[in-house]
Amino acid sequence: MPETAKHPLVDERLARASTIPSSWYTDPAILEAEVERVFGRTWQLVGTVEQVAEPGMYFTTMAAGEPIVVVKGGDGEIRALSNVCRHRAGPVASGCGTRKSFQCGYHGWSYALDGRILAMPEFEGVEDFRKEDHPLPRFVLRQWGPMLFVRVASEGPGFDSFVGELAARLASRPLDTYRSAARKEWVIQCNWKVYVDNYLEGYHIPIVHPSLFKELDYANYRTETARWYSIQHSPIKRGERLRKAPPGENSEAEFFWLYPNLMLNVYPDNFSTNLIVPLGSDRTLTQFEWFFREPARESVRKMVDDTVVYSDEIQLEDIAICEAVQKGLMSKTYSTGRYSVKRENGVHHFHRLLTEALEGSPSD
């Protein structure tokens, strides 16, 4: 562990705790440790079932620094395979599409959709090498609703432990009945943790998000935490920019965070995912995807468009404050801060999980 990362576990007593040090947001060595100990050992959202709906469909992605190809085999099973050829590390797939097999773009080695080597051109005469012994490595993959998750490391929380009781709590809004309706990406000039910190508290809403403040019942905004996730609850007050549910149904906005970098924003008529991917110690990619029931219907398309427009407004406000905070974290006058007991228990929860991962080994 880098010397700059040495820091006592964040005090479990929220009223006495201090935040993680500013160096954790600026030091590239911290990010290097996080890739292995935080991202590698947790469940990373890699895509959706829709992307591999039929046999032969595949898409490529990255998770915790690992190139991955997710594919549906002829047997109907969805697999997450290494996208690194066993010969000399070329890519066996690119982009997305439908294939009957994969072929490395370097020397033409080909692979079945289950990872078995099919052919090795001009490889005769090589001793002590059996292609049966060298399939593409496979990563453990799990599905939740329309979402697909991969854990790169062999150790880490089990998926049921990771998701916990969320599936049961969302039973009234079964996620598998929703379909992808829109996608968008943003690159932000801040450390990934700045963006996560910002997401995990509603404390900034009255100042940073005046229009959202009008929509939500801020006085009744609350955050609850569990082992690997937290949930922010807020009743929807006005129902002008955020649509309310019919009378008698749940009109609460719920903002779920799954450690370390996935947000799940659940509203009465839609939900969205926001995946936070570090590009460097001071650059972050945020990937948004919105899900609606029957998104192709004309009336639903109007709701999708309105939702994305409003989300963009909020995102631009978050980008501005997160980039300003990143600059502040580089100041010689700032090292650590304190938490609002009333409003920042979600940030405190995140910081404790983070220090546990960097100074020890996460467990169930």
PDB file of C-alpha atoms in Angstrom, residues 1-187:
ATOM      1  CA  MET A   1       0.000   0.000   0.000  1.00  0.00           C
ATOM      2  CA  PRO A   2       1.405   3.439  -0.916  1.00  0.00           C
ATOM      3  CA  GLU A   3       2.734   5.346   2.071  1.00  0.00           C
ATOM      4  CA  THR A   4       0.422   8.274   1.304  1.00  0.00           C
ATOM      5  CA  ALA A   5      -2.576   5.995   1.704  1.00  0.00           C
ATOM      6  CA  LYS A   6      -1.841   5.080   5.311  1.00  0.00           C
ATOM      7  CA  HIS A   7      -4.799   6.368   7.265  1.00  0.00           C
ATOM      8  CA  PRO A   8      -6.638   4.994  10.304  1.00  0.00           C
ATOM      9  CA  LEU A   9     -10.029   3.490   9.597  1.00  0.00           C
ATOM     10  CA  VAL A  10     -12.648   6.220   9.536  1.00  0.00           C
ATOM     11  CA  ASP A  11     -14.141   6.363  13.026  1.00  0.00           C
ATOM     12  CA  GLU A  12     -17.367   4.363  13.181  1.00  0.00           C
ATOM     13  CA  ARG A  13     -18.833   7.122  15.358  1.00  0.00           C
ATOM     14  CA  LEU A  14     -20.223   9.514  12.770  1.00  0.00           C
ATOM     15  CA  ALA A  15     -20.238  12.473  15.141  1.00  0.00           C
ATOM     16  CA  ARG A  16     -16.505  12.057  15.813  1.00  0.00           C
ATOM     17  CA  ALA A  17     -15.314  10.909  12.383  1.00  0.00           C
ATOM     18  CA  SER A  18     -13.173  12.790   9.871  1.00  0.00           C
ATOM     19  CA  THR A  19     -13.259  12.216   6.131  1.00  0.00           C
ATOM     20  CA  ILE A  20     -10.599  10.380   4.156  1.00  0.00           C
ATOM     21  CA  PRO A  21      -7.576  12.614   3.427  1.00  0.00           C
ATOM     22  CA  SER A  22      -7.438  14.852   0.374  1.00  0.00           C
ATOM     23  CA  SER A  23      -4.390  12.953  -0.941  1.00  0.00           C
ATOM     24  CA  TRP A  24      -6.662   9.978  -1.653  1.00  0.00           C
ATOM     25  CA  TYR A  25      -8.375  12.084  -4.313  1.00  0.00           C
ATOM     26  CA  THR A  26      -5.188  13.242  -6.038  1.00  0.00           C
ATOM     27  CA  ASP A  27      -2.484  10.566  -5.732  1.00  0.00           C
ATOM     28  CA  PRO A  28      -2.275   8.187  -8.754  1.00  0.00           C
ATOM     29  CA  ALA A  29      -0.838   5.500  -6.447  1.00  0.00           C
ATOM     30  CA  ILE A  30      -4.123   5.430  -4.542  1.00  0.00           C
ATOM     31  CA  LEU A  31      -6.066   4.800  -7.744  1.00  0.00           C
ATOM     32  CA  GLU A  32      -3.692   1.976  -8.655  1.00  0.00           C
ATOM     33  CA  ALA A  33      -4.459   0.311  -5.325  1.00  0.00           C
ATOM     34  CA  GLU A  34      -8.198   0.930  -5.770  1.00  0.00           C
ATOM     35  CA  VAL A  35      -8.305  -0.819  -9.146  1.00  0.00           C
ATOM     36  CA  GLU A  36      -7.116  -4.035  -7.495  1.00  0.00           C
ATOM     37  CA  ARG A  37      -8.579  -3.826  -4.000  1.00  0.00           C
ATOM     38  CA  VAL A  38     -11.822  -1.950  -4.614  1.00  0.00           C
ATOM     39  CA  PHE A  39     -12.950  -2.458  -8.218  1.00  0.00           C
ATOM     40  CA  GLY A  40     -11.368  -5.872  -8.764  1.00  0.00           C
ATOM     41  CA  ARG A  41     -13.000  -7.422  -5.702  1.00  0.00           C
ATOM     42  CA  THR A  42     -16.509  -6.033  -6.179  1.00  0.00           C
ATOM     43  CA  TRP A  43     -19.331  -6.648  -8.631  1.00  0.00           C
ATOM     44  CA  GLN A  44     -19.070  -4.369 -11.638  1.00  0.00           C
ATOM     45  CA  LEU A  45     -21.983  -3.583 -13.937  1.00  0.00           C
ATOM     46  CA  VAL A  46     -20.848  -4.533 -17.442  1.00  0.00           C
ATOM     47  CA  GLY A  47     -24.009  -4.364 -19.552  1.00  0.00           C
ATOM     48  CA  THR A  48     -27.562  -5.578 -20.012  1.00  0.00           C
ATOM     49  CA  VAL A  49     -29.278  -8.778 -21.052  1.00  0.00           C
ATOM     50  CA  GLU A  50     -30.671  -6.988 -24.116  1.00  0.00           C
ATOM     51  CA  GLN A  51     -27.129  -6.726 -25.506  1.00  0.00           C
ATOM     52  CA  VAL A  52     -26.849 -10.524 -25.608  1.00  0.00           C
ATOM     53  CA  ALA A  53     -30.485 -11.441 -26.231  1.00  0.00           C
ATOM     54  CA  GLU A  54     -29.802 -14.083 -28.896  1.00  0.00           C
ATOM     55  CA  PRO A  55     -27.141 -16.826 -29.261  1.00  0.00           C
ATOM     56  CA  GLY A  56     -23.963 -15.414 -30.792  1.00  0.00           C
ATOM     57  CA  MET A  57     -24.613 -11.846 -29.644  1.00  0.00           C
ATOM     58  CA  TYR A  58     -21.698 -10.272 -27.794  1.00  0.00           C
ATOM     59  CA  PHE A  59     -20.260  -7.004 -26.555  1.00  0.00           C
ATOM     60  CA  THR A  60     -16.834  -5.957 -25.275  1.00  0.00           C
ATOM     61  CA  THR A  61     -16.116  -3.907 -22.190  1.00  0.00           C
ATOM     62  CA  MET A  62     -13.618  -3.286 -19.383  1.00  0.00           C
ATOM     63  CA  ALA A  63     -13.998  -4.116 -15.699  1.00  0.00           C
ATOM     64  CA  ALA A  64     -11.350  -3.284 -13.098  1.00  0.00           C
ATOM     65  CA  GLY A  65      -8.773  -2.903 -15.866  1.00  0.00           C
ATOM     66  CA  GLU A  66      -9.604  -6.260 -17.475  1.00  0.00           C
ATOM     67  CA  PRO A  67     -10.686  -6.482 -21.143  1.00  0.00           C
ATOM     68  CA  ILE A  68     -13.845  -8.616 -21.233  1.00  0.00           C
ATOM     69  CA  VAL A  69     -16.158 -10.014 -23.899  1.00  0.00           C
ATOM     70  CA  VAL A  70     -19.669 -10.945 -22.793  1.00  0.00           C
ATOM     71  CA  VAL A  71     -21.374 -13.429 -25.125  1.00  0.00           C
ATOM     72  CA  LYS A  72     -24.418 -15.662 -25.305  1.00  0.00           C
ATOM     73  CA  GLY A  73     -23.387 -19.126 -26.416  1.00  0.00           C
ATOM     74  CA  GLY A  74     -25.265 -21.566 -28.593  1.00  0.00           C
ATOM     75  CA  ASP A  75     -26.312 -23.331 -25.397  1.00  0.00           C
ATOM     76  CA  GLY A  76     -28.090 -20.171 -24.220  1.00  0.00           C
ATOM     77  CA  GLU A  77     -25.628 -19.442 -21.431  1.00  0.00           C
ATOM     78  CA  ILE A  78     -24.231 -15.926 -21.027  1.00  0.00           C
ATOM     79  CA  ARG A  79     -20.503 -15.922 -20.287  1.00  0.00           C
ATOM     80  CA  ALA A  80     -17.938 -13.260 -19.431  1.00  0.00           C
ATOM     81  CA  LEU A  81     -14.627 -14.233 -21.053  1.00  0.00           C
ATOM     82  CA  SER A  82     -11.232 -12.592 -21.135  1.00  0.00           C
ATOM     83  CA  ASN A  83     -10.821 -10.557 -24.306  1.00  0.00           C
ATOM     84  CA  VAL A  84      -7.109 -11.385 -24.369  1.00  0.00           C
ATOM     85  CA  CYS A  85      -5.769 -14.017 -26.766  1.00  0.00           C
ATOM     86  CA  ARG A  86      -3.799 -16.831 -25.135  1.00  0.00           C
ATOM     87  CA  HIS A  87      -1.047 -16.457 -27.748  1.00  0.00           C
ATOM     88  CA  ARG A  88       0.326 -12.926 -27.452  1.00  0.00           C
ATOM     89  CA  ALA A  89      -2.438 -10.905 -25.818  1.00  0.00           C
ATOM     90  CA  GLY A  90      -4.248  -9.581 -28.864  1.00  0.00           C
ATOM     91  CA  PRO A  91      -8.011  -8.845 -28.695  1.00  0.00           C
ATOM     92  CA  VAL A  92     -10.270 -11.726 -29.683  1.00  0.00           C
ATOM     93  CA  ALA A  93     -13.280  -9.445 -30.213  1.00  0.00           C
ATOM     94  CA  SER A  94     -14.056  -5.763 -30.697  1.00  0.00           C
ATOM     95  CA  GLY A  95     -17.177  -3.666 -30.376  1.00  0.00           C
ATOM     96  CA  CYS A  96     -20.379  -5.663 -30.381  1.00  0.00           C
ATOM     97  CA  GLY A  97     -22.400  -7.767 -32.758  1.00  0.00           C
ATOM     98  CA  THR A  98     -23.196 -11.382 -33.540  1.00  0.00           C
ATOM     99  CA  ARG A  99     -20.574 -14.065 -34.216  1.00  0.00           C
ATOM    100  CA  LYS A 100     -20.344 -17.843 -34.469  1.00  0.00           C
ATOM    101  CA  SER A 101     -16.781 -17.690 -33.155  1.00  0.00           C
ATOM    102  CA  PHE A 102     -14.124 -15.154 -32.190  1.00  0.00           C
ATOM    103  CA  GLN A 103     -10.867 -14.518 -34.029  1.00  0.00           C
ATOM    104  CA  CYS A 104      -7.885 -12.687 -32.589  1.00  0.00           C
ATOM    105  CA  GLY A 105      -7.094  -9.528 -34.507  1.00  0.00           C
ATOM    106  CA  TYR A 106      -3.347 -10.134 -34.217  1.00  0.00           C
ATOM    107  CA  HIS A 107      -2.462 -13.632 -35.510  1.00  0.00           C
ATOM    108  CA  GLY A 108      -5.846 -15.160 -36.268  1.00  0.00           C
ATOM    109  CA  TRP A 109      -6.263 -17.631 -33.411  1.00  0.00           C
ATOM    110  CA  SER A 110      -9.959 -18.502 -33.199  1.00  0.00           C
ATOM    111  CA  TYR A 111     -12.149 -19.368 -30.228  1.00  0.00           C
ATOM    112  CA  ALA A 112     -15.578 -20.896 -29.671  1.00  0.00           C
ATOM    113  CA  LEU A 113     -18.200 -18.820 -27.901  1.00  0.00           C
ATOM    114  CA  ASP A 114     -17.494 -20.779 -24.716  1.00  0.00           C
ATOM    115  CA  GLY A 115     -13.801 -19.812 -24.848  1.00  0.00           C
ATOM    116  CA  ARG A 116     -12.305 -23.027 -26.280  1.00  0.00           C
ATOM    117  CA  ILE A 117      -9.470 -22.627 -28.787  1.00  0.00           C
ATOM    118  CA  LEU A 118     -10.664 -23.740 -32.217  1.00  0.00           C
ATOM    119  CA  ALA A 119      -7.651 -23.026 -34.412  1.00  0.00           C
ATOM    120  CA  MET A 120      -4.040 -21.852 -34.134  1.00  0.00           C
ATOM    121  CA  PRO A 121      -2.745 -21.028 -37.651  1.00  0.00           C
ATOM    122  CA  GLU A 122       0.827 -22.127 -38.440  1.00  0.00           C
ATOM    123  CA  PHE A 123       1.466 -23.432 -34.946  1.00  0.00           C
ATOM    124  CA  GLU A 124       2.665 -26.881 -35.884  1.00  0.00           C
ATOM    125  CA  GLY A 125       5.802 -28.150 -34.152  1.00  0.00           C
ATOM    126  CA  VAL A 126       5.226 -26.367 -30.854  1.00  0.00           C
ATOM    127  CA  GLU A 127       5.960 -28.798 -28.010  1.00  0.00           C
ATOM    128  CA  ASP A 128       4.208 -29.217 -24.666  1.00  0.00           C
ATOM    129  CA  PHE A 129       1.167 -27.141 -25.616  1.00  0.00           C
ATOM    130  CA  ARG A 130      -2.366 -28.542 -25.705  1.00  0.00           C
ATOM    131  CA  LYS A 131      -5.042 -26.136 -26.885  1.00  0.00           C
ATOM    132  CA  GLU A 132      -7.537 -27.893 -24.593  1.00  0.00           C
ATOM    133  CA  ASP A 133      -5.555 -26.610 -21.621  1.00  0.00           C
ATOM    134  CA  HIS A 134      -5.654 -22.948 -22.646  1.00  0.00           C
ATOM    135  CA  PRO A 135      -9.231 -21.681 -23.081  1.00  0.00           C
ATOM    136  CA  LEU A 136     -10.015 -18.017 -22.596  1.00  0.00           C
ATOM    137  CA  PRO A 137     -10.212 -17.358 -18.837  1.00  0.00           C
ATOM    138  CA  ARG A 138     -13.760 -16.932 -17.587  1.00  0.00           C
ATOM    139  CA  PHE A 139     -15.035 -14.439 -15.043  1.00  0.00           C
ATOM    140  CA  VAL A 140     -17.973 -15.069 -12.756  1.00  0.00           C
ATOM    141  CA  LEU A 141     -21.108 -13.325 -14.067  1.00  0.00           C
ATOM    142  CA  ARG A 142     -24.458 -12.693 -12.409  1.00  0.00           C
ATOM    143  CA  GLN A 143     -27.741 -11.189 -13.588  1.00  0.00           C
ATOM    144  CA  TRP A 144     -30.057  -8.884 -11.659  1.00  0.00           C
ATOM    145  CA  GLY A 145     -33.115  -7.732 -13.565  1.00  0.00           C
ATOM    146  CA  PRO A 146     -31.837  -6.528 -16.967  1.00  0.00           C
ATOM    147  CA  MET A 147     -28.324  -5.881 -15.588  1.00  0.00           C
ATOM    148  CA  LEU A 148     -25.220  -8.082 -15.886  1.00  0.00           C
ATOM    149  CA  PHE A 149     -22.445  -7.959 -13.275  1.00  0.00           C
ATOM    150  CA  VAL A 150     -18.909  -9.373 -13.283  1.00  0.00           C
ATOM    151  CA  ARG A 151     -16.417  -9.788 -10.460  1.00  0.00           C
ATOM    152  CA  VAL A 152     -12.828  -9.974 -11.697  1.00  0.00           C
ATOM    153  CA  ALA A 153     -11.124 -11.282  -8.547  1.00  0.00           C
ATOM    154  CA  SER A 154     -11.735 -14.723  -7.109  1.00  0.00           C
ATOM    155  CA  GLU A 155     -12.277 -13.255  -3.652  1.00  0.00           C
ATOM    156  CA  GLY A 156     -14.823 -10.677  -2.611  1.00  0.00           C
ATOM    157  CA  PRO A 157     -18.453 -10.503  -1.508  1.00  0.00           C
ATOM    158  CA  GLY A 158     -20.848 -13.058  -2.948  1.00  0.00           C
ATOM    159  CA  PHE A 159     -23.477 -11.605  -5.254  1.00  0.00           C
ATOM    160  CA  ASP A 160     -26.384 -12.340  -2.930  1.00  0.00           C
ATOM    161  CA  SER A 161     -24.503 -10.615  -0.113  1.00  0.00           C
ATOM    162  CA  PHE A 162     -23.667  -7.682  -2.378  1.00  0.00           C
ATOM    163  CA  VAL A 163     -27.242  -7.107  -3.532  1.00  0.00           C
ATOM    164  CA  GLY A 164     -28.616  -8.044  -0.125  1.00  0.00           C
ATOM    165  CA  GLU A 165     -32.321  -7.354   0.282  1.00  0.00           C
ATOM    166  CA  LEU A 166     -32.535  -4.918  -2.622  1.00  0.00           C
ATOM    167  CA  ALA A 167     -34.260  -7.385  -4.959  1.00  0.00           C
ATOM    168  CA  ALA A 168     -37.006  -7.985  -2.406  1.00  0.00           C
ATOM    169  CA  ARG A 169     -37.356  -4.301  -1.689  1.00  0.00           C
ATOM    170  CA  LEU A 170     -37.796  -3.585  -5.391  1.00  0.00           C
ATOM    171  CA  ALA A 171     -40.320  -6.374  -5.907  1.00  0.00           C
ATOM    172  CA  SER A 172     -43.106  -3.835  -6.439  1.00  0.00           C
ATOM    173  CA  ARG A 173     -41.025  -2.402  -9.297  1.00  0.00           C
ATOM    174  CA  PRO A 174     -39.727  -5.572 -11.010  1.00  0.00           C
ATOM    175  CA  LEU A 175     -36.660  -4.401 -12.896  1.00  0.00           C
ATOM    176  CA  ASP A 176     -36.795  -7.182 -15.487  1.00  0.00           C
ATOM    177  CA  THR A 177     -39.961  -5.635 -16.985  1.00  0.00           C
ATOM    178  CA  TYR A 178     -38.013  -2.511 -18.025  1.00  0.00           C
ATOM    179  CA  ARG A 179     -36.065  -2.018 -21.253  1.00  0.00           C
ATOM    180  CA  SER A 180     -33.193   0.279 -22.160  1.00  0.00           C
ATOM    181  CA  ALA A 181     -34.506   3.587 -23.464  1.00  0.00           C
ATOM    182  CA  ALA A 182     -31.485   5.942 -23.647  1.00  0.00           C
ATOM    183  CA  ARG A 183     -27.760   6.080 -22.914  1.00  0.00           C
ATOM    184  CA  LYS A 184     -25.327   8.945 -22.356  1.00  0.00           C
ATOM    185  CA  GLU A 185     -21.731   9.455 -21.211  1.00  0.00           C
ATOM    186  CA  TRP A 186     -19.900  12.340 -19.578  1.00  0.00           C
ATOM    187  CA  VAL A 187     -16.215  12.849 -18.758  1.00  0.00           C
TER     188      VAL A 187
END
